Structures are given as structure tokens and as C-alpha cells.
Short mmCIF file of C-alpha atoms and ligand atoms in Angstrom, two decimals:
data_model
loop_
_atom_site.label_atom_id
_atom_site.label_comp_id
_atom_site.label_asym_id
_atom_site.label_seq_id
_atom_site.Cartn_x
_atom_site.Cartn_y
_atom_site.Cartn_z
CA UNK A 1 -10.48 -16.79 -1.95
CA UNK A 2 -14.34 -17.15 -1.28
CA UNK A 3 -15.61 -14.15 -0.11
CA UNK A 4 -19.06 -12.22 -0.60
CA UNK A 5 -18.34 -9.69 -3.69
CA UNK A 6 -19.80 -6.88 -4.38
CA UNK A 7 -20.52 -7.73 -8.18
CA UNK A 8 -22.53 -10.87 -7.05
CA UNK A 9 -24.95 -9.11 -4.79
CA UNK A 10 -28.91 -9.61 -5.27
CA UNK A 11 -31.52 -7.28 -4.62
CA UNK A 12 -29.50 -4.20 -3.11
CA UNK A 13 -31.16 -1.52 -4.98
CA UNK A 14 -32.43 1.37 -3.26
CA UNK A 15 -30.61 0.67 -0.03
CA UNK A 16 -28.61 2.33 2.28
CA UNK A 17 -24.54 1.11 1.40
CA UNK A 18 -22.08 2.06 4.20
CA UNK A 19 -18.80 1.71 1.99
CA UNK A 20 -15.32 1.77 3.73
CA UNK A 21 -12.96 3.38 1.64
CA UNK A 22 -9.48 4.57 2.26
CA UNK A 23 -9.18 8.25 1.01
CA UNK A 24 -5.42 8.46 3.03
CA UNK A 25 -3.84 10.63 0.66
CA UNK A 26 -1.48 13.42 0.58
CA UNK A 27 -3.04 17.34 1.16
CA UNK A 28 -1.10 20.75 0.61
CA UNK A 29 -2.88 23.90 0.97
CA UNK A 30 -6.20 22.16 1.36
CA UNK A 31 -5.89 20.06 -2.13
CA UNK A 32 -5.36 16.44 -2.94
CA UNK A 33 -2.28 15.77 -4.18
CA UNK A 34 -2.18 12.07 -5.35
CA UNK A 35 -5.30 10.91 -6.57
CA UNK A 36 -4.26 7.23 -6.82
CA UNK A 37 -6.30 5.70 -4.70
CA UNK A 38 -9.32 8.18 -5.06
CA UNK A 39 -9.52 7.10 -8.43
CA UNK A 40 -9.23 3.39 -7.86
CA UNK A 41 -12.78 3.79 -5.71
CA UNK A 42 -14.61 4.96 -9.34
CA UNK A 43 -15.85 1.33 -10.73
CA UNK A 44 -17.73 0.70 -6.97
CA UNK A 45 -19.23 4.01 -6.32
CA UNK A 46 -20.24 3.68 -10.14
CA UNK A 47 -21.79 0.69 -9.93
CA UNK A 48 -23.87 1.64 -6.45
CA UNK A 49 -24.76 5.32 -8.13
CA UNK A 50 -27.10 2.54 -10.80
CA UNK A 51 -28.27 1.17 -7.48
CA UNK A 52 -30.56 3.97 -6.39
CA UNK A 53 -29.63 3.90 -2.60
CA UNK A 54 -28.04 6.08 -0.67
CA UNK A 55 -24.18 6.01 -0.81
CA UNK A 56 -22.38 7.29 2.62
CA UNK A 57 -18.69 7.02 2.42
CA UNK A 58 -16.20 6.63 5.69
CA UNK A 59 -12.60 6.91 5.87
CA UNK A 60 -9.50 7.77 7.64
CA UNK A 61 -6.51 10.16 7.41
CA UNK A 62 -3.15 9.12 9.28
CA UNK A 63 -3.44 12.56 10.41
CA UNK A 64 -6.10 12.79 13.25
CA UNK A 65 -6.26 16.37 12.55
CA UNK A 66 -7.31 16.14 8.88
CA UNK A 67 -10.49 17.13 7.38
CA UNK A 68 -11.62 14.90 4.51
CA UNK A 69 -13.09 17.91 3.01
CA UNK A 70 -10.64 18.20 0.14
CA UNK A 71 -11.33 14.84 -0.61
CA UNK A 72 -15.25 15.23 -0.62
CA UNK A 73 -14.21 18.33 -3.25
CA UNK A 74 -12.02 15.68 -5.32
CA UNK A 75 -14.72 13.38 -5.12
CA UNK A 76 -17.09 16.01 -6.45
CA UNK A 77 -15.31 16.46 -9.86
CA UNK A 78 -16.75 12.61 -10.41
CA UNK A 79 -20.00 12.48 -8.76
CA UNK A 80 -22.08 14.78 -7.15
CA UNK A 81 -20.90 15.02 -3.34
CA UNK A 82 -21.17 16.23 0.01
CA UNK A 83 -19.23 16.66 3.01
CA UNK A 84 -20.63 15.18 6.27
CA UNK A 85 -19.03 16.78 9.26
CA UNK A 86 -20.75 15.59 11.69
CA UNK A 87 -21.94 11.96 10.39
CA UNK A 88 -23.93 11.47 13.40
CA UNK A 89 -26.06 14.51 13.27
CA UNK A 90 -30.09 14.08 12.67
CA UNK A 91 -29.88 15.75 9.26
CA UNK A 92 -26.89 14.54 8.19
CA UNK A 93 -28.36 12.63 4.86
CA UNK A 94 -30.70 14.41 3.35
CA UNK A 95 -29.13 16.00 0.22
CA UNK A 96 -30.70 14.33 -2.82
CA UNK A 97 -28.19 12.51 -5.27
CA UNK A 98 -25.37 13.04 -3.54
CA UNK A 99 -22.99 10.81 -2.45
CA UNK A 100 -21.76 11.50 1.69
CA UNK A 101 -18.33 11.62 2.69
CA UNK A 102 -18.02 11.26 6.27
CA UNK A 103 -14.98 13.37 8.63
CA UNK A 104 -12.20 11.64 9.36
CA UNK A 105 -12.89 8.03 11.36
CA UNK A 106 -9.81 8.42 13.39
CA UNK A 107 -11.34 12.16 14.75
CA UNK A 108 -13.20 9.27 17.00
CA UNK A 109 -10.77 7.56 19.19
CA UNK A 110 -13.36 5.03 19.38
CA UNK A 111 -12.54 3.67 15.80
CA UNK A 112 -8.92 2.51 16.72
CA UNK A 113 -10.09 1.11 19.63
CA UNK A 114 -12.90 -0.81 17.87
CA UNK A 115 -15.35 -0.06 20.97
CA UNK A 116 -18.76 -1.72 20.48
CA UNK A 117 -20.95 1.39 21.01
CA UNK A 118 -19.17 3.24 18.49
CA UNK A 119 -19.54 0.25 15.90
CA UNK A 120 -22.99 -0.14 16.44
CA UNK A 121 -23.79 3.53 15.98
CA UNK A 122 -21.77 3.67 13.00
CA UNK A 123 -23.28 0.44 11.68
CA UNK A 124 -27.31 2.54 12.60
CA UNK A 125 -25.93 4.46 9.71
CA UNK A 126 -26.36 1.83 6.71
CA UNK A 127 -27.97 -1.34 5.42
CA UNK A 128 -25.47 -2.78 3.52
CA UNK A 129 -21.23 -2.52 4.33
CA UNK A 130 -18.60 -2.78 1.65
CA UNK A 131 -15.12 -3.02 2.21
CA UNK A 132 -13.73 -1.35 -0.62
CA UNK A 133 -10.20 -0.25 1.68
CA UNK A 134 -7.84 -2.92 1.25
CA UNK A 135 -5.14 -0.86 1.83
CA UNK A 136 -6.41 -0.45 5.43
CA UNK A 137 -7.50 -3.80 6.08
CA UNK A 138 -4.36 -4.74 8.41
CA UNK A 139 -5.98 -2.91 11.00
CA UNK A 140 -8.44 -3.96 13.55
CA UNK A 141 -10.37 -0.81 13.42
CA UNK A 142 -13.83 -0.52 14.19
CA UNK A 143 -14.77 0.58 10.70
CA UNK A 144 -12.67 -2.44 9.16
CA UNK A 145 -13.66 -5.39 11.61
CA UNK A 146 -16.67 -4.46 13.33
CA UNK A 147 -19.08 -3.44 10.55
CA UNK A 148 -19.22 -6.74 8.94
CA UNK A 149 -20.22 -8.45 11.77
CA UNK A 150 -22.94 -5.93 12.25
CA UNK A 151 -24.16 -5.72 8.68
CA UNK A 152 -24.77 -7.94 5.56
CA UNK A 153 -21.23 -7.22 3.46
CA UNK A 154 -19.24 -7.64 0.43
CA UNK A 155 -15.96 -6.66 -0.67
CA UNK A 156 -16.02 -3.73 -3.50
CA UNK A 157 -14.30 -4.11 -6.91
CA UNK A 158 -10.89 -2.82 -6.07
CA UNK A 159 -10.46 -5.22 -2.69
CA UNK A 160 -11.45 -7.72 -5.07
CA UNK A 161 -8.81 -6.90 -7.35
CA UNK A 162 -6.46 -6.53 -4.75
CA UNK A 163 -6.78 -9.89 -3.25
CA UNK A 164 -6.39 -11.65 -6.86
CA UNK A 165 -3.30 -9.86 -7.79
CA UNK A 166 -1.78 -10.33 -4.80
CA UNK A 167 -2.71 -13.80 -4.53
CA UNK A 168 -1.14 -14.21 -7.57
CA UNK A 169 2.66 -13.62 -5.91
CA UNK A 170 2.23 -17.15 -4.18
CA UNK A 171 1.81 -19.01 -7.31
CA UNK A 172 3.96 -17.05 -9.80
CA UNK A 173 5.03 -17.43 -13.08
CA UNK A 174 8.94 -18.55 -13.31
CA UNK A 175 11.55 -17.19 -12.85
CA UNK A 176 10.43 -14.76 -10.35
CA UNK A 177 12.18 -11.83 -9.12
CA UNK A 178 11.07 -9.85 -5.75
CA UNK A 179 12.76 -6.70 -5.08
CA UNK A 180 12.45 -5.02 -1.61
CA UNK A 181 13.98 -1.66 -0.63
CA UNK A 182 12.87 1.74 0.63
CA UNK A 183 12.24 1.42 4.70
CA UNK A 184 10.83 -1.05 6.94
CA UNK A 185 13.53 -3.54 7.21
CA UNK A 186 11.51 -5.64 9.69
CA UNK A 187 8.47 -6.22 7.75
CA UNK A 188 10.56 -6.78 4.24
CA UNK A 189 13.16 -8.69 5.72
CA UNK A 190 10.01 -11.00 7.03
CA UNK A 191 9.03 -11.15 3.29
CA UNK A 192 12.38 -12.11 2.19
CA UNK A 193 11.86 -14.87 4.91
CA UNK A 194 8.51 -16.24 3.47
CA UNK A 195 9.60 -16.00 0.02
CA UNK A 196 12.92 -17.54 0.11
CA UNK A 197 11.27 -20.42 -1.11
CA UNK A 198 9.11 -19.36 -3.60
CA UNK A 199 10.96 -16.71 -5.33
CA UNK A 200 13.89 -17.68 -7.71
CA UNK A 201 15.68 -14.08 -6.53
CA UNK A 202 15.08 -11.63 -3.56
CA UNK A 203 16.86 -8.59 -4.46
CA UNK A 204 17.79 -6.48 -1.51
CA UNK A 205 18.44 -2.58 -1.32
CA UNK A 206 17.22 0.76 -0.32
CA UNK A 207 17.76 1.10 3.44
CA UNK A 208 16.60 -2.56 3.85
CA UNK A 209 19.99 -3.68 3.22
CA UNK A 210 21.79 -1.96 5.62
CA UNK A 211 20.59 -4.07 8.06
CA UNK A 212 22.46 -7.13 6.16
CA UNK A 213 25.44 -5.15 6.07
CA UNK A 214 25.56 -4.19 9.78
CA UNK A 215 24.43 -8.03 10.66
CA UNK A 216 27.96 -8.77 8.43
CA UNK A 217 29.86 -7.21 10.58
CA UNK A 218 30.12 -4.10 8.08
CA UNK A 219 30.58 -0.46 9.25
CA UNK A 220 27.66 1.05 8.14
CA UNK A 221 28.22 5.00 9.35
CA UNK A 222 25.68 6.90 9.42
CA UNK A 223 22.83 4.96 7.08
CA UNK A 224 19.82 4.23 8.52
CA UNK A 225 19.36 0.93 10.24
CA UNK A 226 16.40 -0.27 12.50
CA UNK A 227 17.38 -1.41 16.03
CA UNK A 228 16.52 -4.57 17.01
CA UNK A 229 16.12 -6.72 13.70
CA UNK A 230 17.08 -10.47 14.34
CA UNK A 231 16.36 -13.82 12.80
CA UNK A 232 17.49 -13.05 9.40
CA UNK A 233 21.25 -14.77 9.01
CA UNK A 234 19.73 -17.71 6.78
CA UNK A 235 19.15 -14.66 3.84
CA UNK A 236 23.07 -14.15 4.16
CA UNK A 237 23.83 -17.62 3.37
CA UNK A 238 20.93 -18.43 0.74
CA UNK A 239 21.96 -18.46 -2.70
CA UNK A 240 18.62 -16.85 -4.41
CA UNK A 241 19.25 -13.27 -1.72
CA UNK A 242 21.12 -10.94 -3.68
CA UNK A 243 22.56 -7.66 -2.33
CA UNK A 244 24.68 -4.49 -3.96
CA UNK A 245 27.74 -5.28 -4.46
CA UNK A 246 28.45 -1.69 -4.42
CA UNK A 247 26.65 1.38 -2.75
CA UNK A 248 26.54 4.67 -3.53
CA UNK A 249 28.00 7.00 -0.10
CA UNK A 250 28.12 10.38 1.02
CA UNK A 251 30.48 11.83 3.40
CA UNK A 252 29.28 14.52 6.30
CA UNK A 253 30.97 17.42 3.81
CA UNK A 254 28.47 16.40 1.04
CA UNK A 255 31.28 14.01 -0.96
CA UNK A 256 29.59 11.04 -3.40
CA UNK A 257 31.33 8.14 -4.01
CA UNK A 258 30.96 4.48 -4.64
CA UNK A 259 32.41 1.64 -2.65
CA UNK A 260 31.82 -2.13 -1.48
CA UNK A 261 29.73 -2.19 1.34
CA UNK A 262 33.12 -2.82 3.79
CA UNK A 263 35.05 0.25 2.31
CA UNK A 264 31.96 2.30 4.12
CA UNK A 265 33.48 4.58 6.91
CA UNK A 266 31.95 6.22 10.20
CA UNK A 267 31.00 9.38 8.85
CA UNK A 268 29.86 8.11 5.72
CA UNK A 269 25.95 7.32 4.98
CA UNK A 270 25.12 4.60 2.29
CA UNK A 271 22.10 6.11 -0.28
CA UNK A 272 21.68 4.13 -3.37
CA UNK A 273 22.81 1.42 -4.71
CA UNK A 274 26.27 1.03 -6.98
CA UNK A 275 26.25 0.60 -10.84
CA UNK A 276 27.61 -2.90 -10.38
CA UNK A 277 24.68 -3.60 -8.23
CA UNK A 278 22.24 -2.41 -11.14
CA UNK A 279 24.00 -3.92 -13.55
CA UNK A 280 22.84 -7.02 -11.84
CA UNK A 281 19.62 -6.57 -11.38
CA UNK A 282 19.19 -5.47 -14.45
CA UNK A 283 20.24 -8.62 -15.95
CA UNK A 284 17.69 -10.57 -13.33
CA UNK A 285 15.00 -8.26 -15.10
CA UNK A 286 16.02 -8.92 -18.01
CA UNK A 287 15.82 -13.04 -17.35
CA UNK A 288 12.42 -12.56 -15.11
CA UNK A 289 9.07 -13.48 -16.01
CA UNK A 290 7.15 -12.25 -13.22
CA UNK A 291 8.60 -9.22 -10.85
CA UNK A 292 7.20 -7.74 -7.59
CA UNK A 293 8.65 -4.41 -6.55
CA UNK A 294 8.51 -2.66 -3.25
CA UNK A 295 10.39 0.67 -2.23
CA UNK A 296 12.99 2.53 -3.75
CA UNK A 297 16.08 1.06 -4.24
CA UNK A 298 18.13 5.01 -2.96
CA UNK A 299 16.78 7.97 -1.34
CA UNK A 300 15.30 9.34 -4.06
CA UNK A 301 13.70 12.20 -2.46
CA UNK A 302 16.76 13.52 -2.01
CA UNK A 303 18.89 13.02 -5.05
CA UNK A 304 19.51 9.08 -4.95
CA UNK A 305 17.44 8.92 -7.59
CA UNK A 306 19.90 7.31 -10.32
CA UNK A 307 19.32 3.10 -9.55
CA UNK A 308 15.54 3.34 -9.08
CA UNK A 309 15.02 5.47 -12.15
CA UNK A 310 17.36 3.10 -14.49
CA UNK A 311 15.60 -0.05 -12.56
CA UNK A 312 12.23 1.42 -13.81
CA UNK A 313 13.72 1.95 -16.90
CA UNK A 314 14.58 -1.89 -17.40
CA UNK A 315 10.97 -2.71 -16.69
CA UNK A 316 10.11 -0.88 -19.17
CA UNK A 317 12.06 -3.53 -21.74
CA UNK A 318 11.17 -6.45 -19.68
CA UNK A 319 7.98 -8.37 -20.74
CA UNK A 320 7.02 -9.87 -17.33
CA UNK A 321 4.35 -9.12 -15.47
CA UNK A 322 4.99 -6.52 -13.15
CA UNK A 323 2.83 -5.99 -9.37
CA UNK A 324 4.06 -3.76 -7.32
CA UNK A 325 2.76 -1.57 -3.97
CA UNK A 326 3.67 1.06 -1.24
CA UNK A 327 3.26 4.38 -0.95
CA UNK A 328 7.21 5.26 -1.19
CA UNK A 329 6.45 3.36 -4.13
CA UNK A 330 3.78 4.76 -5.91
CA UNK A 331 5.62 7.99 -4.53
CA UNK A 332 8.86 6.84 -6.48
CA UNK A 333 6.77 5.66 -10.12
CA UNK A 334 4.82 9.40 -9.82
CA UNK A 335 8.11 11.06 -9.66
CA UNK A 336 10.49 9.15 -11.34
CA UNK A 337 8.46 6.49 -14.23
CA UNK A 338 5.21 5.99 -15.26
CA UNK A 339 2.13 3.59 -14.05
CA UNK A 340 1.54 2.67 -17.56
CA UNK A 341 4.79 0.36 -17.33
CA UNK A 342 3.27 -1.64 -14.37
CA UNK A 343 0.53 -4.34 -14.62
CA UNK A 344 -0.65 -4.16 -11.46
CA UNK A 345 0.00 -1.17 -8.80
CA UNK A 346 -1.82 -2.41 -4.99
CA UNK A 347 -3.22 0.63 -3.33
CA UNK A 348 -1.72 -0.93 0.10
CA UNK A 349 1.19 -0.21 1.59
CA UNK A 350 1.66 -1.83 5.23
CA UNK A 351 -1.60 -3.85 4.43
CA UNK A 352 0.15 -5.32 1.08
CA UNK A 353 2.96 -6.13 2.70
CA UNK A 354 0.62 -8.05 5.65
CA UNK A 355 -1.16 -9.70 3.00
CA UNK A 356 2.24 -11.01 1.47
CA UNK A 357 3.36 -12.46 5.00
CA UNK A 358 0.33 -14.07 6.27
CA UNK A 359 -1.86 -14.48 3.15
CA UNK A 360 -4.65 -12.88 4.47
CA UNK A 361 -5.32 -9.74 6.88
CA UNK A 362 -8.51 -9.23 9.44
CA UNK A 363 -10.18 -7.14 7.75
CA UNK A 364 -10.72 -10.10 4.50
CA UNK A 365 -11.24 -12.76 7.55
CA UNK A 366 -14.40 -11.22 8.89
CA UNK A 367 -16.27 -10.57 5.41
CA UNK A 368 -15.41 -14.39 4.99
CA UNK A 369 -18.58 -15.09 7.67
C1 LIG B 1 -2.01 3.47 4.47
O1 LIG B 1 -1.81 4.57 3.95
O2 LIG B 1 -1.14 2.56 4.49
C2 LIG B 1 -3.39 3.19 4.99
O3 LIG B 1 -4.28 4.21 4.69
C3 LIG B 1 -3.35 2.92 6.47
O4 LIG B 1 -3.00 4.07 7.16
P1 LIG B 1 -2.46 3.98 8.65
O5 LIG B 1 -1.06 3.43 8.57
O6 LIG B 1 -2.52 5.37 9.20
O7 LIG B 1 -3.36 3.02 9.40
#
């Protein structure tokens, strides 16, 4: 993909670099609690520090009411830096060596909407913009698509790596296996759509599947299914779609057992998938040579832990390449395996699943002019 990167850039020294980056992450009591992504931003800000500008940081938080102060304090413990509250205040710069972390974007309702004023007077703020938030690139915010068209930009190391890796997916090594569970049955069930084709399996669990088994004709109790999902009856008949052929259940009274998908009964809620159903996909591992993974195959947070943890397990033995992405995700490999086992782990969660359906999102389409 041809875009302006970061590495590549002539004569930015000493200047001021507006960098977007996506500092989204968990907070109890005030402290980080995931530093995933924080740690992800180290090879940019690195390289810039050698630059001799001035380095002002913006991001979000999902929560409007956040303060990214814990995050400035995170961001301390690798360089030297301070907390901007107010990023549009006179003095708001000055600090020598320090690198600025502005408060939340989305305190300003003006960065969802993208308005043009607000752009602009965020743009005042910097000389150069990097994009180094890919995992918040799917949304037309004014920090994401605005800047670039307001400032000379590049895309940052990790948005670079990103986009490679996940390019990768469309032209994979054989046989390829995509897994897709956790949540989100539209979005993944639009995946399993694009990659009918180019994947030699689609596995299908987590709460995904329900979907498939409700669209059967199943009863599916009391899982969780979206409403209004259509458009997906070709994955029932395709040969390369595989789903459990048995799911773990619990009754109302807290009763576990395991059953085909039409044994499930009105008061009964589907969790994880069967041992049958592993035993399957652990034999597709086993045969893979490349493997994308996104969302738990069981409710893991509460319990439903046992086919995602022997599923990471498998990777482990299996030699293919390995991508995978999502915050349940990332959430589930903390908890339950290790990032060591994966060979590439995408900081996006609804923006790598974007990327995977349309091959690009806006926020990569305006650094392309
Ligand atoms: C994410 O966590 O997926 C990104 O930071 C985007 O967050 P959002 O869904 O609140 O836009």
C-alpha cells in the first residue's frame, strides 16, 4: 500500500509533530491496566525524541469522562512527560523535553463530529501529523480524517506494521484457517462472507455461532444472539464453514452439560464450545499453515474458559504463522496464554476487523493524498 511513512520522512527535525495515537485502554483506581497498546507507540515516539521537535500527543478514551492522566503517568515511566489539560491553553507547551499528552479528544464533541473549526484549531497545534492509531482509524473523527488534510503526514511505525500484517490475510500462505468467535456476529459473519473464498476453513464459535444455530431453525434458549442478522445462509451450505458440533450449556439452576446444538432447551444458554468441536479444530491447527484468530471461542470471563485455553494451547504446537486482533482477544491471550505464541497481535479491534472487510479504512485513505 503506498502511503507517506514515517521512516521515509526528510528534513523533520526540530519541528512541531502532532501524533495521533490511541491510548484507549483499560483504568482501575486511576492506573493503566493493559499496557498493550501503550507500548506498541515506543519505536515512533523514539524515533521523533532523536528529532529534536516538539512531540504533542492526542488521543481518545471510549469513556467521554476519562482523563488521560494515568496514561501521561504510564507514559512517563518511558519518556519524560506531561499532562496537557487544557491543550488549547496559551501556555500549554512550554515544558522543556517533555513529551505532551493531550485530555481526552472525545471531551470535545467536536472531534466525533469532525467540525472544521475544531480541526483547524487542533491542526494550529503542529507542523507535522502522524497517524500512529490504527486501531482507531475506522472512524471519521476529526483527529483521524481531518488532520491530514490540514497538515503534511505520515503514518507512524506501528500503522505501518499494521497495514502489512494485515494485508498479509488476503494473500495467505495455504492452508489457511480463520477462526471468529467472541461477539459481534454482524461484523464477523461479514468476514466469514469475504473470506469464504480465500480461506481454506472459517471456523465459527463463541457467541457468533449462535446466530447459525438460530438461522437453522435450532432452539437456542437463552444464548446471546443479535437481532436482525440476515444474508448469511450461503455459510450454512459452504463446505470450508465449520461449526461445533457440540456446545457446552448451562441451565437457569447453574447445571453444565454438553449437547448438539438441537438438544439445546429454552432455559438453557450455550457458553463454549464442546470437546468434539475442539477436537476438530484442533486437527485444522494442526494441518494449517497460516491462522487468523478473533474472539474467544466461550465466555471466558466467566468460567468458559476450557476451548479457548486448549485452542491456545494447540497454537502453541502449530508452526504457522499466527495474526490475530481484538480487544476480547488480547483480553483472552493476557488471561488465559501468552503473546509470545503469536506472530503478530493488531492493536485494532473494530478497525481490524474494517480493514479485513473493505481492505482499507478512512483514516489510511486520506494519508494516501
Ligand atoms: C478501540 O478500542 O477499538 C478503539 O480505541 C476505538 O474506540 P471506539 O470504539 O470508542 O471508537
Amino acid at each position: 500500500m503506498d502511503l507517506p511513512l514515517l521512516k521515509n520522512a526528510k528534513k523533520i527535525s526540530g519541528k512541531k509533530f502532532l501524533v495521533r495515537i490511541d491510548v484507549n485502554v483499560p483504568i482501575l483506581n486511576g492506573e493503566v491496566q493493559d499496557n498493550f497498546r501503550i507500548k506498541r507507540l515506543i519505536p515512533t515516539l523514539s524515533f521523533l525524541k532523536k528529532k529534536k521537535g516538539k512531540i504533542i500527543l492526542l488521543s481518545h478514551h471510549s469513556d467521554e469522562k476519562q482523563t488521560l492522566k494515568p496514561m501521561a503517568q504510564y507514559l512517563n515511566t518511558f519518556f519524560k512527560t506531561s499532562f496537557v489539560p487544557d491543550m488549547f491553553a496559551a501556555k500549554a507547551f512550554e515544558e522543556e523535553d517533555a513529551l505532551f499528552l493531550c485530555e481526552n479528544l472525545r471531551f470535545y464533541k467536536e472531534e466525533e463530529e469532525n467540525e472544521a473549526v475544531f480541526s483547524e484549531k487542533l491542526a494550529s497545534l503542529g507542523d507535522i501529523y502522524i497517524n500512529e492509531a490504527f486501531s482507531v482509524s475506522h472512524r471519521k473523527h476529526a483527529s483521524v480524517v481531518s488532520l491530514p488534510k490540514l497538515l503534511p503526514h505520515y503514518a507512524g511505525f506501528l500503522f505501518q506494521e499494521e497495514i502489512k500484517n494485515l494485508e498479509a490475510v488476503f494473500n495467505p500462505p495455504k492452508p489457511f484457517l480463520f477462526i471468529l468467535g467472541g461477539r459481534k456476529a454482524d461484523t464477523k459473519l461479514a468476514l466469514a462472507q469475504k473470506f469464504i473464498d480465500i480461506a481454506d476453513y472459517i471456523f465459527i464459535g463463541g457467541a457468533v455461532v449462535n446466530n447459525i444455530f438460530k438461522a437453522q431453525g435450532y432452539e437456542v434458549g437463552r444464548s446471546i444472539v443479535d437481532d436482525g442478522i440476515s444474508g448469511f445462509e450461503n455459510l450454512m451450505r459452504s463446505k470450508n464453514i465449520v461449526f461445533p458440533k457440540d456446545v457446552v450449556v448451562q441451565k437457569e439452576s447453574g447445571v453444565v452439560s454438553v449437547k448438539s446444538p438441537g438438544e439445546v432447551l429454552l432455559d438453557e444458554k450455550i457458553l463454549d464450545a464442546g470437546p468434539e468441536a475442539l477436537n476438530i479444530l484442533k486437527g485444522l491447527i494442526r494441518s494449517s499453515a497460516f491462522i487468523v484468530w478473533n474472539g474467544p471461542l466461550g465466555q471466558y470471563e466467566i468460567g468458559f474458559e476450557k476451548s479457548t485455553i486448549e485452542m491456545i494451547e494447540a497454537f502453541r504446537e502449530s508452526k504457522a504463522k499466527k495474526v490475530v486482533g481484538g480487544g476480547d482477544t488480547i483480553a483472552a491471550i493476557s488471561k488465559l496464554g501468552d503473546q509470545k505464541d503469536f506472530d503478530f497481535i493488531s492493536t485494532g479491534g473494530g478497525a481490524m476487523l474494517e480493514f479485513l472487510v473493505n481492505r482499507t479504512l478512512p483514516g489510511i485513505e486520506v494519508l494516501k493524498h
